Short mmCIF file of C-alpha atoms in Angstrom, two decimals:
data_model
loop_
_atom_site.label_atom_id
_atom_site.label_comp_id
_atom_site.label_asym_id
_atom_site.label_seq_id
_atom_site.Cartn_x
_atom_site.Cartn_y
_atom_site.Cartn_z
CA UNK A 1 77.17 -9.79 105.54
CA UNK A 2 80.14 -8.87 107.72
CA UNK A 3 82.05 -5.75 106.72
CA UNK A 4 85.85 -6.13 106.43
CA UNK A 5 86.28 -2.70 108.07
CA UNK A 6 85.58 -1.95 111.69
CA UNK A 7 82.64 0.27 112.46
CA UNK A 8 83.59 3.94 112.23
CA UNK A 9 83.94 5.57 115.63
CA UNK A 10 84.46 9.36 115.38
CA UNK A 11 85.85 9.56 118.93
CA UNK A 12 88.57 7.07 118.12
CA UNK A 13 89.74 9.41 115.35
CA UNK A 14 89.10 12.77 117.01
CA UNK A 15 90.29 11.96 120.53
CA UNK A 16 88.30 12.19 123.72
CA UNK A 17 84.63 13.03 123.75
CA UNK A 18 83.97 16.52 125.07
CA UNK A 19 83.20 16.92 128.74
CA UNK A 20 84.62 15.60 131.99
CA UNK A 21 85.82 12.06 132.44
CA UNK A 22 87.62 11.58 129.12
CA UNK A 23 90.69 9.41 128.67
CA UNK A 24 93.01 12.44 128.61
CA UNK A 25 91.65 13.63 131.95
CA UNK A 26 92.17 10.18 133.45
CA UNK A 27 95.74 9.96 132.15
CA UNK A 28 96.56 13.44 133.41
CA UNK A 29 95.37 12.48 136.89
CA UNK A 30 97.38 9.23 136.88
CA UNK A 31 100.61 10.89 135.72
CA UNK A 32 100.19 13.73 138.23
CA UNK A 33 99.62 11.19 141.00
CA UNK A 34 102.75 9.23 140.07
CA UNK A 35 104.85 12.40 140.06
CA UNK A 36 103.45 13.39 143.46
CA UNK A 37 104.30 10.03 145.04
CA UNK A 38 107.82 9.46 143.70
CA UNK A 39 110.52 10.85 146.00
CA UNK A 40 112.51 12.28 143.07
CA UNK A 41 109.67 14.27 141.51
CA UNK A 42 107.40 15.15 144.43
CA UNK A 43 107.38 18.83 145.36
CA UNK A 44 108.87 19.71 141.99
CA UNK A 45 107.21 22.39 139.81
CA UNK A 46 106.26 20.02 137.00
CA UNK A 47 103.02 20.59 135.14
CA UNK A 48 101.22 17.79 133.32
CA UNK A 49 98.98 18.20 130.29
CA UNK A 50 97.53 15.44 128.13
CA UNK A 51 96.12 15.72 124.63
CA UNK A 52 95.14 12.71 122.55
CA UNK A 53 96.90 10.45 125.08
CA UNK A 54 100.20 12.35 124.62
CA UNK A 55 101.63 13.58 127.92
CA UNK A 56 103.35 16.98 127.93
CA UNK A 57 105.57 17.66 130.93
CA UNK A 58 106.78 21.20 131.61
CA UNK A 59 108.61 23.02 134.37
CA UNK A 60 112.08 23.74 135.72
CA UNK A 61 113.88 21.33 138.05
CA UNK A 62 117.31 21.34 139.68
CA UNK A 63 118.66 18.00 138.43
CA UNK A 64 118.71 16.02 135.21
CA UNK A 65 117.78 12.90 137.21
CA UNK A 66 114.48 14.56 138.19
CA UNK A 67 113.73 15.41 134.56
CA UNK A 68 114.54 11.88 133.40
CA UNK A 69 112.50 10.26 136.19
CA UNK A 70 109.46 12.42 135.38
CA UNK A 71 109.54 11.21 131.77
CA UNK A 72 109.95 7.58 132.79
CA UNK A 73 107.04 7.79 135.25
CA UNK A 74 104.81 9.28 132.56
CA UNK A 75 105.74 6.54 130.08
CA UNK A 76 104.88 3.86 132.66
CA UNK A 77 101.21 4.91 132.82
CA UNK A 78 99.09 2.47 130.77
CA UNK A 79 97.34 4.23 127.91
CA UNK A 80 100.02 6.86 127.28
CA UNK A 81 101.08 6.76 123.63
CA UNK A 82 103.85 9.39 123.76
CA UNK A 83 105.61 11.73 126.17
CA UNK A 84 106.92 15.19 125.37
CA UNK A 85 109.34 15.93 128.18
CA UNK A 86 109.78 19.72 128.06
CA UNK A 87 111.04 19.90 131.65
CA UNK A 88 114.15 22.06 131.82
CA UNK A 89 117.07 21.72 134.20
CA UNK A 90 118.00 24.91 136.00
CA UNK A 91 121.70 24.82 135.19
CA UNK A 92 123.98 27.13 137.07
CA UNK A 93 126.55 28.07 134.50
CA UNK A 94 129.98 29.23 135.43
CA UNK A 95 131.45 32.33 133.91
CA UNK A 96 134.45 31.62 131.74
CA UNK A 97 137.74 32.82 133.06
#
């Protein structure tokens, strides 16, 4: 008899299996590579972390365009389910007066 529910897979629920070579590690490498190749984001201090296929970008950049491009590049990687773009723009604020 065929069960109406798919077979339970604990890794599908819990995330990547422990050890090297998991999906998060692969996605982190792909996002990092895309950031290193794009002219807007290369040489920028942006760190990439991935947990449960969610990309977390962090760092400080000089322009909002760089921040926006980093997020778009991360979203374009197949397998990414969400992007948390915590990259900050180093704004030079003027003093009032």
